[in-house]
């Protein structure tokens, strides 16, 4: 632990929740604070998974790199782009792309929104492969399966999965729009009834 003298803002102990100015910062990650060594020791089992040195933390992926990936239309383009930008293979990027895809499917052409979802789904598959393979980002294996003309089943299953997701999102947007229109029509009716 190291004393935090960078700011006079009151800090909170990551273990007991005690607030104060004299708390010490975790000397490794420099993100959390403790009121004493006892609290730090008791919190270690929980904190160690997130205790990463600043220099070892993944760098944020630039918006430009994400946009470049979204613009990939074919599986081959996705493969080549991800080989050049493996930093895209992260849960944060995949989650953000799914969220954006949900919005895009509501406001833009279906094809563009579908590409968001498909490319986010590719990242999810690659993350799953990484877990199975003990940390390897096996881009080659995934795309070899997807692009194998002798084994269309893998590609078909992948396509069915993201297409079903797109269909659910589009139907949900449609349902919400219809509910909103029905609610507005009912309010308009009620207002007209009051004015008569």
Short mmCIF file of N, CA, C and O in Angstrom, two decimals, residues 10-72:
data_model
loop_
_atom_site.label_atom_id
_atom_site.label_comp_id
_atom_site.label_asym_id
_atom_site.label_seq_id
_atom_site.Cartn_x
_atom_site.Cartn_y
_atom_site.Cartn_z
N UNK A 10 -12.13 12.81 -0.65
CA UNK A 10 -12.34 11.70 0.27
C UNK A 10 -12.42 10.38 -0.49
O UNK A 10 -13.08 10.29 -1.52
N UNK A 11 -11.73 9.36 -0.01
CA UNK A 11 -11.72 8.03 -0.64
C UNK A 11 -12.50 7.06 0.22
O UNK A 11 -12.82 7.32 1.36
N UNK A 12 -12.78 5.87 -0.36
CA UNK A 12 -13.55 4.84 0.35
C UNK A 12 -12.77 3.53 0.35
O UNK A 12 -12.25 3.11 -0.68
N UNK A 13 -12.72 2.89 1.50
CA UNK A 13 -12.02 1.61 1.63
C UNK A 13 -12.75 0.56 0.80
O UNK A 13 -13.98 0.41 0.90
N UNK A 14 -12.01 -0.16 -0.02
CA UNK A 14 -12.58 -1.17 -0.92
C UNK A 14 -13.15 -2.37 -0.17
O UNK A 14 -13.94 -3.12 -0.72
N UNK A 15 -12.77 -2.53 1.10
CA UNK A 15 -13.25 -3.67 1.89
C UNK A 15 -14.40 -3.27 2.83
O UNK A 15 -15.49 -3.80 2.73
N UNK A 16 -14.13 -2.34 3.71
CA UNK A 16 -15.13 -2.04 4.76
C UNK A 16 -16.02 -0.85 4.43
O UNK A 16 -17.03 -0.63 5.08
N UNK A 17 -15.64 -0.07 3.41
CA UNK A 17 -16.47 1.07 3.01
C UNK A 17 -16.23 2.35 3.79
O UNK A 17 -16.85 3.37 3.52
N UNK A 18 -15.28 2.30 4.75
CA UNK A 18 -14.96 3.50 5.55
C UNK A 18 -14.44 4.59 4.62
O UNK A 18 -13.64 4.33 3.72
N UNK A 19 -14.91 5.82 4.85
CA UNK A 19 -14.48 6.95 4.02
C UNK A 19 -13.52 7.84 4.80
O UNK A 19 -13.60 7.93 6.02
N UNK A 20 -12.62 8.45 4.07
CA UNK A 20 -11.68 9.35 4.72
C UNK A 20 -10.62 9.86 3.76
O UNK A 20 -10.58 9.48 2.58
N UNK A 21 -9.75 10.71 4.27
CA UNK A 21 -8.69 11.31 3.46
C UNK A 21 -7.38 10.55 3.59
O UNK A 21 -6.54 10.64 2.72
N UNK A 22 -7.20 9.79 4.65
CA UNK A 22 -5.91 9.14 4.90
C UNK A 22 -5.82 7.71 4.39
O UNK A 22 -4.97 6.96 4.86
N UNK A 23 -6.67 7.32 3.47
CA UNK A 23 -6.63 5.94 2.97
C UNK A 23 -5.44 5.74 2.04
O UNK A 23 -4.98 6.68 1.40
N UNK A 24 -4.95 4.49 1.99
CA UNK A 24 -3.81 4.17 1.14
C UNK A 24 -4.27 3.47 -0.13
O UNK A 24 -5.18 2.65 -0.11
N UNK A 25 -3.59 3.79 -1.20
CA UNK A 25 -3.89 3.24 -2.52
C UNK A 25 -3.20 1.89 -2.69
O UNK A 25 -2.08 1.70 -2.21
N UNK A 26 -3.85 0.94 -3.34
CA UNK A 26 -3.20 -0.33 -3.66
C UNK A 26 -1.96 -0.01 -4.49
O UNK A 26 -2.05 0.66 -5.52
N UNK A 27 -0.81 -0.48 -4.06
CA UNK A 27 0.44 -0.11 -4.72
C UNK A 27 0.61 -0.80 -6.08
O UNK A 27 1.42 -0.37 -6.89
N UNK A 28 -0.17 -1.83 -6.33
CA UNK A 28 -0.04 -2.54 -7.61
C UNK A 28 -0.93 -1.92 -8.68
O UNK A 28 -0.46 -1.46 -9.71
N UNK A 29 -2.27 -1.91 -8.46
CA UNK A 29 -3.17 -1.41 -9.52
C UNK A 29 -3.40 0.09 -9.43
O UNK A 29 -3.75 0.72 -10.42
N UNK A 30 -3.21 0.66 -8.25
CA UNK A 30 -3.39 2.09 -8.02
C UNK A 30 -4.81 2.57 -8.30
O UNK A 30 -5.03 3.73 -8.64
N UNK A 31 -5.79 1.67 -8.15
CA UNK A 31 -7.18 2.02 -8.44
C UNK A 31 -8.08 2.00 -7.20
O UNK A 31 -9.06 2.72 -7.15
N UNK A 32 -7.73 1.16 -6.23
CA UNK A 32 -8.59 1.04 -5.04
C UNK A 32 -7.83 1.48 -3.80
O UNK A 32 -6.60 1.57 -3.81
N UNK A 33 -8.60 1.74 -2.73
CA UNK A 33 -8.02 2.27 -1.50
C UNK A 33 -8.40 1.41 -0.31
O UNK A 33 -9.43 0.72 -0.32
N UNK A 34 -7.55 1.45 0.72
CA UNK A 34 -7.79 0.69 1.96
C UNK A 34 -7.46 1.56 3.15
O UNK A 34 -6.54 2.38 3.10
N UNK A 35 -8.20 1.31 4.25
CA UNK A 35 -7.93 2.10 5.45
C UNK A 35 -6.77 1.51 6.24
O UNK A 35 -6.13 2.21 7.01
N UNK A 36 -6.46 0.19 6.03
CA UNK A 36 -5.32 -0.42 6.71
C UNK A 36 -4.95 -1.73 6.01
O UNK A 36 -5.66 -2.21 5.13
N UNK A 37 -3.83 -2.33 6.44
CA UNK A 37 -3.35 -3.58 5.83
C UNK A 37 -4.32 -4.75 6.07
O UNK A 37 -4.44 -5.63 5.23
N UNK A 38 -5.00 -4.73 7.20
CA UNK A 38 -5.93 -5.80 7.53
C UNK A 38 -7.06 -5.84 6.48
O UNK A 38 -7.42 -6.90 5.97
N UNK A 39 -7.63 -4.68 6.16
CA UNK A 39 -8.69 -4.61 5.15
C UNK A 39 -8.16 -5.06 3.78
O UNK A 39 -8.83 -5.78 3.05
N UNK A 40 -6.95 -4.64 3.47
CA UNK A 40 -6.36 -5.02 2.18
C UNK A 40 -6.19 -6.54 2.12
O UNK A 40 -6.52 -7.16 1.10
N UNK A 41 -5.68 -7.15 3.17
CA UNK A 41 -5.47 -8.60 3.21
C UNK A 41 -6.79 -9.35 3.08
O UNK A 41 -6.90 -10.33 2.34
N UNK A 42 -7.82 -8.88 3.80
CA UNK A 42 -9.13 -9.53 3.74
C UNK A 42 -9.78 -9.40 2.36
O UNK A 42 -10.55 -10.25 1.96
N UNK A 43 -9.46 -8.33 1.65
CA UNK A 43 -10.07 -8.08 0.34
C UNK A 43 -9.32 -8.76 -0.81
O UNK A 43 -9.82 -8.82 -1.93
N UNK A 44 -8.12 -9.27 -0.55
CA UNK A 44 -7.26 -9.76 -1.62
C UNK A 44 -7.91 -10.86 -2.46
O UNK A 44 -7.81 -10.87 -3.69
N UNK A 45 -8.61 -11.79 -1.82
CA UNK A 45 -9.24 -12.90 -2.56
C UNK A 45 -10.19 -12.36 -3.62
O UNK A 45 -10.28 -12.91 -4.72
N UNK A 46 -10.89 -11.28 -3.32
CA UNK A 46 -11.82 -10.67 -4.27
C UNK A 46 -11.10 -9.75 -5.25
O UNK A 46 -11.37 -9.77 -6.45
N UNK A 47 -10.18 -8.96 -4.74
CA UNK A 47 -9.54 -7.92 -5.54
C UNK A 47 -8.48 -8.44 -6.52
O UNK A 47 -8.27 -7.85 -7.57
N UNK A 48 -7.86 -9.58 -6.21
CA UNK A 48 -6.70 -10.00 -7.01
C UNK A 48 -7.01 -10.20 -8.49
O UNK A 48 -6.16 -9.96 -9.34
N UNK A 49 -8.24 -10.61 -8.82
CA UNK A 49 -8.60 -10.82 -10.23
C UNK A 49 -8.55 -9.52 -11.03
O UNK A 49 -8.28 -9.52 -12.23
N UNK A 50 -8.81 -8.40 -10.35
CA UNK A 50 -8.83 -7.10 -11.03
C UNK A 50 -7.61 -6.25 -10.74
O UNK A 50 -7.53 -5.12 -11.20
N UNK A 51 -6.68 -6.80 -9.97
CA UNK A 51 -5.50 -6.02 -9.57
C UNK A 51 -4.42 -6.14 -10.65
O UNK A 51 -3.58 -7.04 -10.63
N UNK A 52 -4.48 -5.22 -11.59
CA UNK A 52 -3.56 -5.25 -12.74
C UNK A 52 -2.74 -3.97 -12.74
O UNK A 52 -3.29 -2.87 -12.58
N UNK A 53 -1.44 -4.10 -12.93
CA UNK A 53 -0.57 -2.93 -13.00
C UNK A 53 -1.03 -2.04 -14.16
O UNK A 53 -1.46 -2.56 -15.21
N UNK A 54 -0.93 -0.73 -14.01
CA UNK A 54 -1.38 0.18 -15.08
C UNK A 54 -0.76 -0.15 -16.44
O UNK A 54 -1.45 -0.13 -17.45
N UNK A 55 0.52 -0.50 -16.45
CA UNK A 55 1.18 -0.79 -17.73
C UNK A 55 0.72 -2.11 -18.36
O UNK A 55 0.92 -2.33 -19.57
N UNK A 56 0.09 -2.99 -17.56
CA UNK A 56 -0.39 -4.27 -18.08
C UNK A 56 -1.86 -4.23 -18.50
O UNK A 56 -2.37 -5.20 -19.06
N UNK A 57 -2.54 -3.13 -18.22
CA UNK A 57 -3.96 -3.03 -18.58
C UNK A 57 -4.09 -2.90 -20.10
O UNK A 57 -3.28 -2.23 -20.74
N UNK A 58 -5.13 -3.54 -20.67
CA UNK A 58 -5.32 -3.40 -22.11
C UNK A 58 -5.60 -1.96 -22.49
O UNK A 58 -6.31 -1.26 -21.77
N UNK A 59 -5.01 -1.52 -23.58
CA UNK A 59 -5.22 -0.15 -24.04
C UNK A 59 -6.59 -0.06 -24.68
O UNK A 59 -7.04 -0.99 -25.35
N UNK A 60 -7.29 1.06 -24.49
CA UNK A 60 -8.60 1.20 -25.12
C UNK A 60 -8.48 1.14 -26.64
O UNK A 60 -7.51 1.64 -27.22
N UNK A 61 -9.45 0.51 -27.26
CA UNK A 61 -9.45 0.39 -28.72
C UNK A 61 -10.01 1.69 -29.29
O UNK A 61 -11.05 2.17 -28.84
N UNK A 62 -9.34 2.24 -30.30
CA UNK A 62 -9.79 3.50 -30.87
C UNK A 62 -11.08 3.31 -31.66
O UNK A 62 -11.34 2.25 -32.22
N UNK A 63 -11.86 4.37 -31.69
CA UNK A 63 -13.12 4.37 -32.43
C UNK A 63 -12.89 4.07 -33.91
O UNK A 63 -13.64 3.35 -34.54
N UNK A 64 -11.80 4.59 -34.42
CA UNK A 64 -11.46 4.39 -35.84
C UNK A 64 -11.24 2.90 -36.15
O UNK A 64 -11.68 2.41 -37.19
N UNK A 65 -10.59 2.19 -35.24
CA UNK A 65 -10.33 0.76 -35.44
C UNK A 65 -11.65 -0.02 -35.40
O UNK A 65 -11.88 -0.92 -36.21
N UNK A 66 -12.55 0.33 -34.46
CA UNK A 66 -13.84 -0.35 -34.36
C UNK A 66 -14.66 -0.10 -35.63
O UNK A 66 -15.24 -1.02 -36.20
N UNK A 67 -14.69 1.14 -36.09
CA UNK A 67 -15.43 1.49 -37.31
C UNK A 67 -14.89 0.70 -38.50
O UNK A 67 -15.66 0.17 -39.31
N UNK A 68 -13.58 0.58 -38.59
CA UNK A 68 -12.97 -0.20 -39.67
C UNK A 68 -13.43 -1.64 -39.65
O UNK A 68 -13.69 -2.25 -40.70
N UNK A 69 -13.59 -2.19 -38.45
CA UNK A 69 -14.05 -3.58 -38.33
C UNK A 69 -15.52 -3.71 -38.72
O UNK A 69 -15.92 -4.65 -39.39
N UNK A 70 -16.33 -2.75 -38.30
CA UNK A 70 -17.76 -2.77 -38.64
C UNK A 70 -17.94 -2.72 -40.15
O UNK A 70 -18.88 -3.31 -40.69
N UNK A 71 -17.04 -2.05 -40.84
CA UNK A 71 -17.15 -1.92 -42.30
C UNK A 71 -16.77 -3.20 -43.05
O UNK A 71 -17.01 -3.30 -44.25
N UNK A 72 -16.21 -4.19 -42.36
CA UNK A 72 -15.86 -5.46 -43.01
C UNK A 72 -17.14 -6.19 -43.40
O UNK A 72 -17.96 -6.52 -42.54
#
